[in-house]
Coordinates of C-alpha atoms in Angstrom, one line a residue:
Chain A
X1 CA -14.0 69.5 -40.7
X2 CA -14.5 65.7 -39.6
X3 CA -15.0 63.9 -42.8
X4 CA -17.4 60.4 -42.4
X5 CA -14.1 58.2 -41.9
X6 CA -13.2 60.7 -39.2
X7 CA -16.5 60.5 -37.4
X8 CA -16.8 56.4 -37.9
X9 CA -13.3 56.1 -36.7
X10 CA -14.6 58.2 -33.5
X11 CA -17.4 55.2 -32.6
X12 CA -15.0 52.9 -32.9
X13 CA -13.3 54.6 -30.1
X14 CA -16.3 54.6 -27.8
X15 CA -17.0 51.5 -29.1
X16 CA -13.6 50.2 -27.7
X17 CA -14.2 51.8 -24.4
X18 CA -17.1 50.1 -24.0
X19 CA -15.8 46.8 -24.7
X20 CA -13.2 48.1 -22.1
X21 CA -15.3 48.4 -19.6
X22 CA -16.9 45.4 -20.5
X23 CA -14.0 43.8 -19.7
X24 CA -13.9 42.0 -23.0
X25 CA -10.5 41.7 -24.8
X26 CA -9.7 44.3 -27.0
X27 CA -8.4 42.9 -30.8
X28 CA -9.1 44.0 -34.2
X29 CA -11.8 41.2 -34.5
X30 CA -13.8 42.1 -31.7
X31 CA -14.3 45.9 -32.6
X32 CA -15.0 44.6 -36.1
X33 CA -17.8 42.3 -34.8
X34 CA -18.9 45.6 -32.7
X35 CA -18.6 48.0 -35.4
X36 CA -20.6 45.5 -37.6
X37 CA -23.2 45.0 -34.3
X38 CA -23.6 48.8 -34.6
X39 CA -24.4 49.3 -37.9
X40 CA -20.9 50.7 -38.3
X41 CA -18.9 50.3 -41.7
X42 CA -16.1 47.5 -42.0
X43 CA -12.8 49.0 -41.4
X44 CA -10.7 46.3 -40.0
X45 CA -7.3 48.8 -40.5
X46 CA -9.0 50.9 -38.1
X47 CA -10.3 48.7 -35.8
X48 CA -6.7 46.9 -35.7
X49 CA -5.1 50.2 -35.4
X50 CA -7.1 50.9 -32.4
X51 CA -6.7 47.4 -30.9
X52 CA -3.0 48.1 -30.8
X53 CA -3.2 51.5 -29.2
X54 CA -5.8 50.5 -26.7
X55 CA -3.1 47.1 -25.9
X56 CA 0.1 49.9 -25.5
X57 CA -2.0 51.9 -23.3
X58 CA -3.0 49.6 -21.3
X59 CA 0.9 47.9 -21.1
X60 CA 1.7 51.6 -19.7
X61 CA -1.4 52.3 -17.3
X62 CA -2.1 49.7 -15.0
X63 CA -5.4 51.2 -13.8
X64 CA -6.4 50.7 -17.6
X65 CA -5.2 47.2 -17.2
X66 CA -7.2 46.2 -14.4
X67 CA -10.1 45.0 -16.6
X68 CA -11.9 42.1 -14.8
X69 CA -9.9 38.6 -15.9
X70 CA -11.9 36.4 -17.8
X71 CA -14.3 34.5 -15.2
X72 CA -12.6 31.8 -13.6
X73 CA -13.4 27.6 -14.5
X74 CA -17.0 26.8 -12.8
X75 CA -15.4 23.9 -10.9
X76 CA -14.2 24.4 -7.4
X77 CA -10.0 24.7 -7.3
X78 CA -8.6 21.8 -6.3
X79 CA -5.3 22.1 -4.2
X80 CA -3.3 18.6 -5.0
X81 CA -3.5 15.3 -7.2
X82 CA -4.0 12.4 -5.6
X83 CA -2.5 9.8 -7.9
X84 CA -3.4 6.0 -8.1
X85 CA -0.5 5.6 -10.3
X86 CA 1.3 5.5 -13.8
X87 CA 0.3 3.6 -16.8
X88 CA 1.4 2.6 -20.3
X89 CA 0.0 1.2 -23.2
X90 CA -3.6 2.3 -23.7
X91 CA -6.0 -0.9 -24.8
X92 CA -9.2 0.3 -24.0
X93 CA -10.4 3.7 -22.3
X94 CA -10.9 4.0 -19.0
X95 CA -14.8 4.6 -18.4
X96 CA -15.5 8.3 -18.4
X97 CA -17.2 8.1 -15.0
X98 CA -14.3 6.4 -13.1
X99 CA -15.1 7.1 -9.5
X100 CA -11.9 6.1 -6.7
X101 CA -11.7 7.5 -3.1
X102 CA -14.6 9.4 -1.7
X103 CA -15.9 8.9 -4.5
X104 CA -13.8 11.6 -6.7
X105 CA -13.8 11.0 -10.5
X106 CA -10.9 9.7 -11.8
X107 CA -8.6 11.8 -14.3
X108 CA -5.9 10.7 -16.5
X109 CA -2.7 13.0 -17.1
X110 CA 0.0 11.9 -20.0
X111 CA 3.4 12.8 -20.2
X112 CA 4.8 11.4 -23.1
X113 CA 4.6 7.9 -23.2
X114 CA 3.1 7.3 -19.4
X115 CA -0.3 7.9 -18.3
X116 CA -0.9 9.7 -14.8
X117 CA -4.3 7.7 -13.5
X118 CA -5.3 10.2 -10.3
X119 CA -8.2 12.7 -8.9
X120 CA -8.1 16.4 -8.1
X121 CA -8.1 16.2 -4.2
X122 CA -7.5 18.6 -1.3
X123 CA -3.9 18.6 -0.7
X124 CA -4.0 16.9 3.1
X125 CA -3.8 13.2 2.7
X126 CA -7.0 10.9 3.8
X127 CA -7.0 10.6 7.3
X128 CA -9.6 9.5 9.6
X129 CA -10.1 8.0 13.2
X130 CA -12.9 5.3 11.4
X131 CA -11.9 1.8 10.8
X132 CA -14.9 1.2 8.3
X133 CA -14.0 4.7 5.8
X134 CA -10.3 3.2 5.8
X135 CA -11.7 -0.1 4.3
X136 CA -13.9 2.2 2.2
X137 CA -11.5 4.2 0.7
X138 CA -8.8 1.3 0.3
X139 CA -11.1 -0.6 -1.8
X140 CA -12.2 2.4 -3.7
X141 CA -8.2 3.0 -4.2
X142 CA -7.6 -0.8 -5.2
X143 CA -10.7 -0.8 -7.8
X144 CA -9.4 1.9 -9.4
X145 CA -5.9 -0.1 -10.3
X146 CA -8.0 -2.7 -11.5
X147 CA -9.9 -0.9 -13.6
X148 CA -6.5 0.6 -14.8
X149 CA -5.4 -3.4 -15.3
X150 CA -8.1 -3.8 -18.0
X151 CA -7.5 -0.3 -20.0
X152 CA -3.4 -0.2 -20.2
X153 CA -0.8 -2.9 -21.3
X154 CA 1.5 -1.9 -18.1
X155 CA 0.0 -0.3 -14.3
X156 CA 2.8 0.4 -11.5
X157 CA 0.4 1.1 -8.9
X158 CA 1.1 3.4 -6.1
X159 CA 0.0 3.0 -2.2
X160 CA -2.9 5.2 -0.9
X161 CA -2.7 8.7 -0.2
X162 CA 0.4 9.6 -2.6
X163 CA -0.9 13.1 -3.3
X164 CA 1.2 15.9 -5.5
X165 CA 0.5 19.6 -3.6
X166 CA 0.4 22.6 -5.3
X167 CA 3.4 24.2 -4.9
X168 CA 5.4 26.8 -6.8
X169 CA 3.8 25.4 -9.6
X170 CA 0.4 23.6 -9.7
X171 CA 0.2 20.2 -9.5
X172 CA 0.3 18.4 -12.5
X173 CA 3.3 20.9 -13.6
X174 CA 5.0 19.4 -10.2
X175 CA 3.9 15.8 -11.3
X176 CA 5.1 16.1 -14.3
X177 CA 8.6 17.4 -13.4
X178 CA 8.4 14.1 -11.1
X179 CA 7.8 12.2 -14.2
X180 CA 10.4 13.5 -16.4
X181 CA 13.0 13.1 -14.0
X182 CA 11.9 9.4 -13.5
X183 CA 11.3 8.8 -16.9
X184 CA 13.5 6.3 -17.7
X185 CA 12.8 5.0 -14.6
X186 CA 9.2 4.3 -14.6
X187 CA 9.5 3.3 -18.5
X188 CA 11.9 0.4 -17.5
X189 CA 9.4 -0.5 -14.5
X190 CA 6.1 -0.5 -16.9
X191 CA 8.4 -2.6 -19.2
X192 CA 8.6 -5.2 -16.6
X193 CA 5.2 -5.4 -15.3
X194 CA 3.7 -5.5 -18.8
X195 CA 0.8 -8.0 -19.0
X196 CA 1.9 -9.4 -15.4
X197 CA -0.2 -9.5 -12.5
X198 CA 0.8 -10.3 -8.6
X199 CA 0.0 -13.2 -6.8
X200 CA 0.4 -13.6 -3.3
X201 CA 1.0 -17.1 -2.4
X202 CA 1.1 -18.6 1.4
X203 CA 2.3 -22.2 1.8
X204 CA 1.8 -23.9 5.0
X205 CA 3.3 -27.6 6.4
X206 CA 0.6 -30.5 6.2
X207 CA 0.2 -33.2 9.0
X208 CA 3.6 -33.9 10.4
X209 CA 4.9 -37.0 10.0
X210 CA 5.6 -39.6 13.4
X211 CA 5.4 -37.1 16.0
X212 CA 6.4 -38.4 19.5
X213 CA 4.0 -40.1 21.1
X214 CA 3.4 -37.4 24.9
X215 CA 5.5 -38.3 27.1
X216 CA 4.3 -38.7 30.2
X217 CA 4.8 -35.9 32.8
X218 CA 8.7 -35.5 34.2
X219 CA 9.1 -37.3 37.6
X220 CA 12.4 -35.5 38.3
X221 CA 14.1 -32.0 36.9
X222 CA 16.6 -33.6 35.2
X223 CA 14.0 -36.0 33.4
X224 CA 11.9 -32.3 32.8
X225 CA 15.3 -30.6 31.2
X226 CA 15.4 -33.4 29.0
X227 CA 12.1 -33.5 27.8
X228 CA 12.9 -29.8 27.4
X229 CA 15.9 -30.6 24.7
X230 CA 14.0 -33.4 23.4
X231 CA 11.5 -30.7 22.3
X232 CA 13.8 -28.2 21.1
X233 CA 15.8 -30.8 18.9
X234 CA 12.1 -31.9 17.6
X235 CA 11.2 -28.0 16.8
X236 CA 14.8 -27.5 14.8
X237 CA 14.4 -30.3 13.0
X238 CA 11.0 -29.4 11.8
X239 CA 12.4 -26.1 11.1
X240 CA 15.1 -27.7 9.2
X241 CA 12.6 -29.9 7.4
X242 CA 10.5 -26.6 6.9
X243 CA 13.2 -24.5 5.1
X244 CA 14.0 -27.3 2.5
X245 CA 10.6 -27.6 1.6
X246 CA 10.7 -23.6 1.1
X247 CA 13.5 -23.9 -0.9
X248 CA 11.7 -26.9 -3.5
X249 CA 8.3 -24.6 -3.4
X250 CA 10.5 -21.7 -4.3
X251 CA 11.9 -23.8 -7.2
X252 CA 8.4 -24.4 -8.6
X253 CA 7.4 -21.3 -8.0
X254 CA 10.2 -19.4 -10.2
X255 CA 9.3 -21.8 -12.7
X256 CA 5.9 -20.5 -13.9
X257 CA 6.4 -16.8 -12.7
X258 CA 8.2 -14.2 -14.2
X259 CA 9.3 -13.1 -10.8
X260 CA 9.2 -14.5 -7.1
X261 CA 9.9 -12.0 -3.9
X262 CA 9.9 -14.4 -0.9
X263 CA 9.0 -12.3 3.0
X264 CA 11.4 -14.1 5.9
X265 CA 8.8 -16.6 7.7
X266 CA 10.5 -15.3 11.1
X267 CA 10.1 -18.6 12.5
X268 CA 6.4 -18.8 12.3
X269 CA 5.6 -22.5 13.4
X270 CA 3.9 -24.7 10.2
X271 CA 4.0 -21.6 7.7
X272 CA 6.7 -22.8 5.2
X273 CA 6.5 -20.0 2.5
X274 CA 5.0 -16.4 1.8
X275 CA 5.7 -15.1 -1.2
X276 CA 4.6 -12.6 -3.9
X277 CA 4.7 -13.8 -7.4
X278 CA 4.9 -11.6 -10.7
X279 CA 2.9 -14.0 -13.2
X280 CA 2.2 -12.8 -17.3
X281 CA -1.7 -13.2 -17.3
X282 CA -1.5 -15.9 -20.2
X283 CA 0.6 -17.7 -17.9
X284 CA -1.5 -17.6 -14.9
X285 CA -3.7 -21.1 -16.1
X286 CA 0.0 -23.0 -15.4
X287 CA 0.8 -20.7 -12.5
X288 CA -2.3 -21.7 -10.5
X289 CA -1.6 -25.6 -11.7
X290 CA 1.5 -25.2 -10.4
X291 CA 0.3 -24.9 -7.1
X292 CA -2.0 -27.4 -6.7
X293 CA 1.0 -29.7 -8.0
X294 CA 3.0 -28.2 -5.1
X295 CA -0.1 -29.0 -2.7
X296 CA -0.2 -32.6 -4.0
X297 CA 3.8 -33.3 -4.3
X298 CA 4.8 -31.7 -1.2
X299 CA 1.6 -32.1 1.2
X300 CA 1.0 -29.2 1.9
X301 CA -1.6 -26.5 2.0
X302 CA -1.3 -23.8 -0.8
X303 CA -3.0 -20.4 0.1
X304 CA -3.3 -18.1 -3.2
X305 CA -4.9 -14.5 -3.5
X306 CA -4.9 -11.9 -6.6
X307 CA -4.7 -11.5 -8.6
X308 CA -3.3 -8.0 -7.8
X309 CA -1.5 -4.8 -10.0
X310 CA 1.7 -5.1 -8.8
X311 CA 2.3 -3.7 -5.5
X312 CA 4.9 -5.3 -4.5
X313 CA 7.2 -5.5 -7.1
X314 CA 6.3 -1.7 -7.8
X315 CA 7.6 -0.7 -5.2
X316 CA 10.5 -3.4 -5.2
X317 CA 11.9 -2.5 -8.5
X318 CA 11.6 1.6 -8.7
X319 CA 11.7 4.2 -6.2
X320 CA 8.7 5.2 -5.7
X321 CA 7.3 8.8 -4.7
Chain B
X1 CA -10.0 -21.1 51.3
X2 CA -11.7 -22.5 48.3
X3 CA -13.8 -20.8 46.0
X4 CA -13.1 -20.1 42.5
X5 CA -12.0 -16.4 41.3
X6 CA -14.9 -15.5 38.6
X7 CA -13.3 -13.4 35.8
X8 CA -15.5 -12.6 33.1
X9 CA -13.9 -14.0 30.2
X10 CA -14.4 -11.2 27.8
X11 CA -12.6 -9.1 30.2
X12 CA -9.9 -11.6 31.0
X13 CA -8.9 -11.9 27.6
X14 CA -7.5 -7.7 27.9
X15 CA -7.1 -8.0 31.5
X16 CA -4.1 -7.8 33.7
X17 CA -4.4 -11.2 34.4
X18 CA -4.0 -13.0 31.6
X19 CA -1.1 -10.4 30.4
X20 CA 1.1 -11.1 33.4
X21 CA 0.2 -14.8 33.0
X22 CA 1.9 -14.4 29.4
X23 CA 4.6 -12.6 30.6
X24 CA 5.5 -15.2 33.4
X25 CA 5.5 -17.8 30.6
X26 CA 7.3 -16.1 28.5
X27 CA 10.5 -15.3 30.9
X28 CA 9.8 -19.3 31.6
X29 CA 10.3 -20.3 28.4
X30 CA 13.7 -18.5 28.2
X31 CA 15.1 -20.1 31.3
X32 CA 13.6 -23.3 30.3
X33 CA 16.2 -23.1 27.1
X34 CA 18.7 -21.3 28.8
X35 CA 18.6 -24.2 31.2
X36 CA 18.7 -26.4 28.6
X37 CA 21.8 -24.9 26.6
X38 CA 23.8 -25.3 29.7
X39 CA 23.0 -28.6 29.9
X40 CA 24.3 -29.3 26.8
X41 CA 27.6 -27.3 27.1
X42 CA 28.2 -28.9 30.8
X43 CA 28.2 -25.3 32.1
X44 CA 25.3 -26.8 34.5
X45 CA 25.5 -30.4 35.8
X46 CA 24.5 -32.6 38.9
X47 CA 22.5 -31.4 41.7
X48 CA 22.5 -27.8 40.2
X49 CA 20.9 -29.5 37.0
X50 CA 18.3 -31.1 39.1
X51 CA 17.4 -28.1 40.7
X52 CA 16.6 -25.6 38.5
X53 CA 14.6 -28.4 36.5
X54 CA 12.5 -29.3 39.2
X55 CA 11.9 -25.2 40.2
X56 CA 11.5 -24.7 36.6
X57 CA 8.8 -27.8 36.7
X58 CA 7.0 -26.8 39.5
X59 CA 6.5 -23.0 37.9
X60 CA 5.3 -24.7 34.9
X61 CA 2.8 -26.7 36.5
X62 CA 1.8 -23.7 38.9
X63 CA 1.0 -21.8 35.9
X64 CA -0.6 -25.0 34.4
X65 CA -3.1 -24.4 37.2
X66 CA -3.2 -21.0 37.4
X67 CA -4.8 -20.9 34.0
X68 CA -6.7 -23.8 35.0
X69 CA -8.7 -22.5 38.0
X70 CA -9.0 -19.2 36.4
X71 CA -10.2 -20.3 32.9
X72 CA -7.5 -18.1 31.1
X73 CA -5.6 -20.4 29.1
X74 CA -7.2 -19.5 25.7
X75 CA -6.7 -15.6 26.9
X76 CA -2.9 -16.2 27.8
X77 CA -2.0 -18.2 24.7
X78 CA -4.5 -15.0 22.8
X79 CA -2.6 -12.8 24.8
X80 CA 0.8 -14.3 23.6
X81 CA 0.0 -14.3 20.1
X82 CA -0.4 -10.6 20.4
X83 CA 2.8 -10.2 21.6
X84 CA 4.4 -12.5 19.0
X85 CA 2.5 -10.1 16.5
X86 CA 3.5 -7.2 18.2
X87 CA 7.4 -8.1 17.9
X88 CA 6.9 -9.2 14.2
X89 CA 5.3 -5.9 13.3
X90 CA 8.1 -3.4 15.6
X91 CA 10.7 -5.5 13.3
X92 CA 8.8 -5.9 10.2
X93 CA 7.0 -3.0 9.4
X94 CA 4.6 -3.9 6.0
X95 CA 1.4 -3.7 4.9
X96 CA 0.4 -2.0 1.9
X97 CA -3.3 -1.4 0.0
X98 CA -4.8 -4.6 -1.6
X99 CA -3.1 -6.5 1.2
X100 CA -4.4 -9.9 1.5

């Protein structure tokens, strides 16, 4: 004799196969809203009870199992992160619509205290044969970090095309492993480049004093070798003359910035000095005096661009992926 | 014999030409100091002096008027500055983004 409770517990089974087949997940709360969609009494025991079976079955009978997964995210799968860089010390948010290279929106990822600023991208690196896209997607890549520069205290910026693959893992599982073995690392670095910028600076020799009047043209070869060394002992003097007035526009220089990495001049005539400079951005006013004082002390001509996220010293100061 | 040799100038400046033209002043510039080293050190002295400097003189001035009658010397000093860049960037390899 099947008493009601019998015969109600009996829907709830078909009702469970049907949400089976469904593919829906099977838990007490779904046959309940079921059973309640059915006109079915309430019997959450039951419908518990019946979750758990249908679960253990299903642990034991893999054709059971095979319900369809839930349907995948709408968004096509990217393969690899392409990552502008790290940042710290949120100000402002970054605008929702960010866009960076080809145009891809721009993502942030945190890992404890640093900020992952990149873009779900395919996992081969940005290639192409035209000189015009490369300009394009630099620029997109550089307005990014400044964007970055205006939302966070602290920006170590990467170089272009440093993209995590999916691997093992998926990406950001990957870049995160990166980050929390370079934790310390990357902290220290965002420590030093907080509220700094980079300058680059290029400083070249004004009108040289007294040179030799031409001499007129050698009558013999002696006379011609010794023009010869007359011109060489000019040229190393100037070069002489040239390295101490690196070293005094260095001096100034390490004055107003918090850091100064000079690049050999590799005997470039009339270039005296090419540096990058690390500068806090209230400093930068003084900075920027500085250097017309150099151009008016020294007599020289003072070249200055940025200012930039810190490229150089980035990659300077840290080892970077 | 006369006659000038027309080169068109846009083709000059990656032409042969004006590439060998750099090169020949280029191995002249290194004797020329070589030359001039010795001198100093007494290694070369006298009549040998005087005669590399006056062969060294007249491939100067040939070159002089090599460019001349050609038109090349803004390709061959062009040309050389390539090569100076060429050297800087085997031994210096840089550039990054946001370059200036």
């Amino acid at each position: 004799m099947s008493t009601p409770r019998e015969s109600l517990g009996a829907a709830r089974i078909y009702l469970a196969l049907a949400l089976l087949a469904a593919g829906r997940e099977i838990d007490g709360p779904s046959l309940e809203e079921g059973a309640a969609a059915l006109g079915l009494g309430p019997d959450p025991a039951a419908s518990a009870a019946l979750s758990h079976l249908v679960r253990e079955v299903r642990r034991l009978e893999p054709r059971l199992a095979a319900a369809p997964a839930p349907p995948p995210p709408t968004q096509v799968p990217a393969s690899g992160l392409y990552v502008y860089g790290i940042a710290a010390g949120a100000l402002q948010p970054l605008a929702p619509d960010l866009r960076g290279v080809d145009g891809s929106l721009v993502v942030t990822l945190r890992y404890r205290e640093l900020i992952a600023i990149a873009h779900h991208s395919p996992a081969r690196p940005y290639a192409t044969a035209e000189q015009d896209l490369v300009m394009q997607w630099a620029q997109e890549h550089a307005h990014v970090l400044e964007a970055a520069v205006s939302a966070f205290a602290s920006v170590i910026p990467f170089q272009f095309n440093v993209i995590v693959e999916d691997g093992a893992e998926p990406a950001p599982d990957r870049l995160a492993a990166w980050l929390g073995a370079h934790y310390e690392e990357m902290q220290a670095l965002a420590a030093r480049l907080r509220g700094r910028r980079e300058y680059g600076v290029r400083i070249e020799a004004g009108p040289r004093a007294a040179s030799p009047a031409a001499e007129p043209a050698a009558s013999s070869g002696l006379q011609y070798l010794r023009q010869a060394k007359d011109e060489r002992d000019q040229a190393r003097m100037e070069a002489a003359q040239d390295a101490a007035l690196a070293e005094r526009c260095l001096g100034a220089l390490r004055q107003v910035s918090a850091a100064v990495e000079a690049e050999p001049t590799r005997d470039t005539p009339g270039l005296v000095l090419k540096c990058s400079c690390l500068v806090d951005a209230e400093g930068a006013p003084g900075f920027l005096q500085a250097l017309e004082d150099i151009e008016s002390d020294m007599a020289v001509r003072v070249e200055v661009t940025g200012p930039w996220p810190a490229y150089t010293f980035a990659r300077l100061w840290a080892s970077m992926p | 014999m006369g006659g000038r040799i027309e080169i068109d100038g846009d083709n000059a400046r990656h032409g042969l030409t004006a590439l060998v033209l750099a090169l020949v002043e280029v191995i002249h510039a290194a004797l020329k100091l070589q030359a001039v080293r010795r001198m100093d050190n007494g290694t070369l002295a006298g009549a040998d002096l005087e005669r590399v400097g006056a062969a060294l003189m007249a491939v100067e001035q040939g070159l002089a008027e090599l460019k001349r009658d050609l038109g090349l010397a803004d390709a061959v000093s062009a040309v050389r500055g390539d090569l100076d860049g060429l050297v800087r960037q085997l031994l210096e390899p840089e550039l990054q983004i946001g370059d200036r």
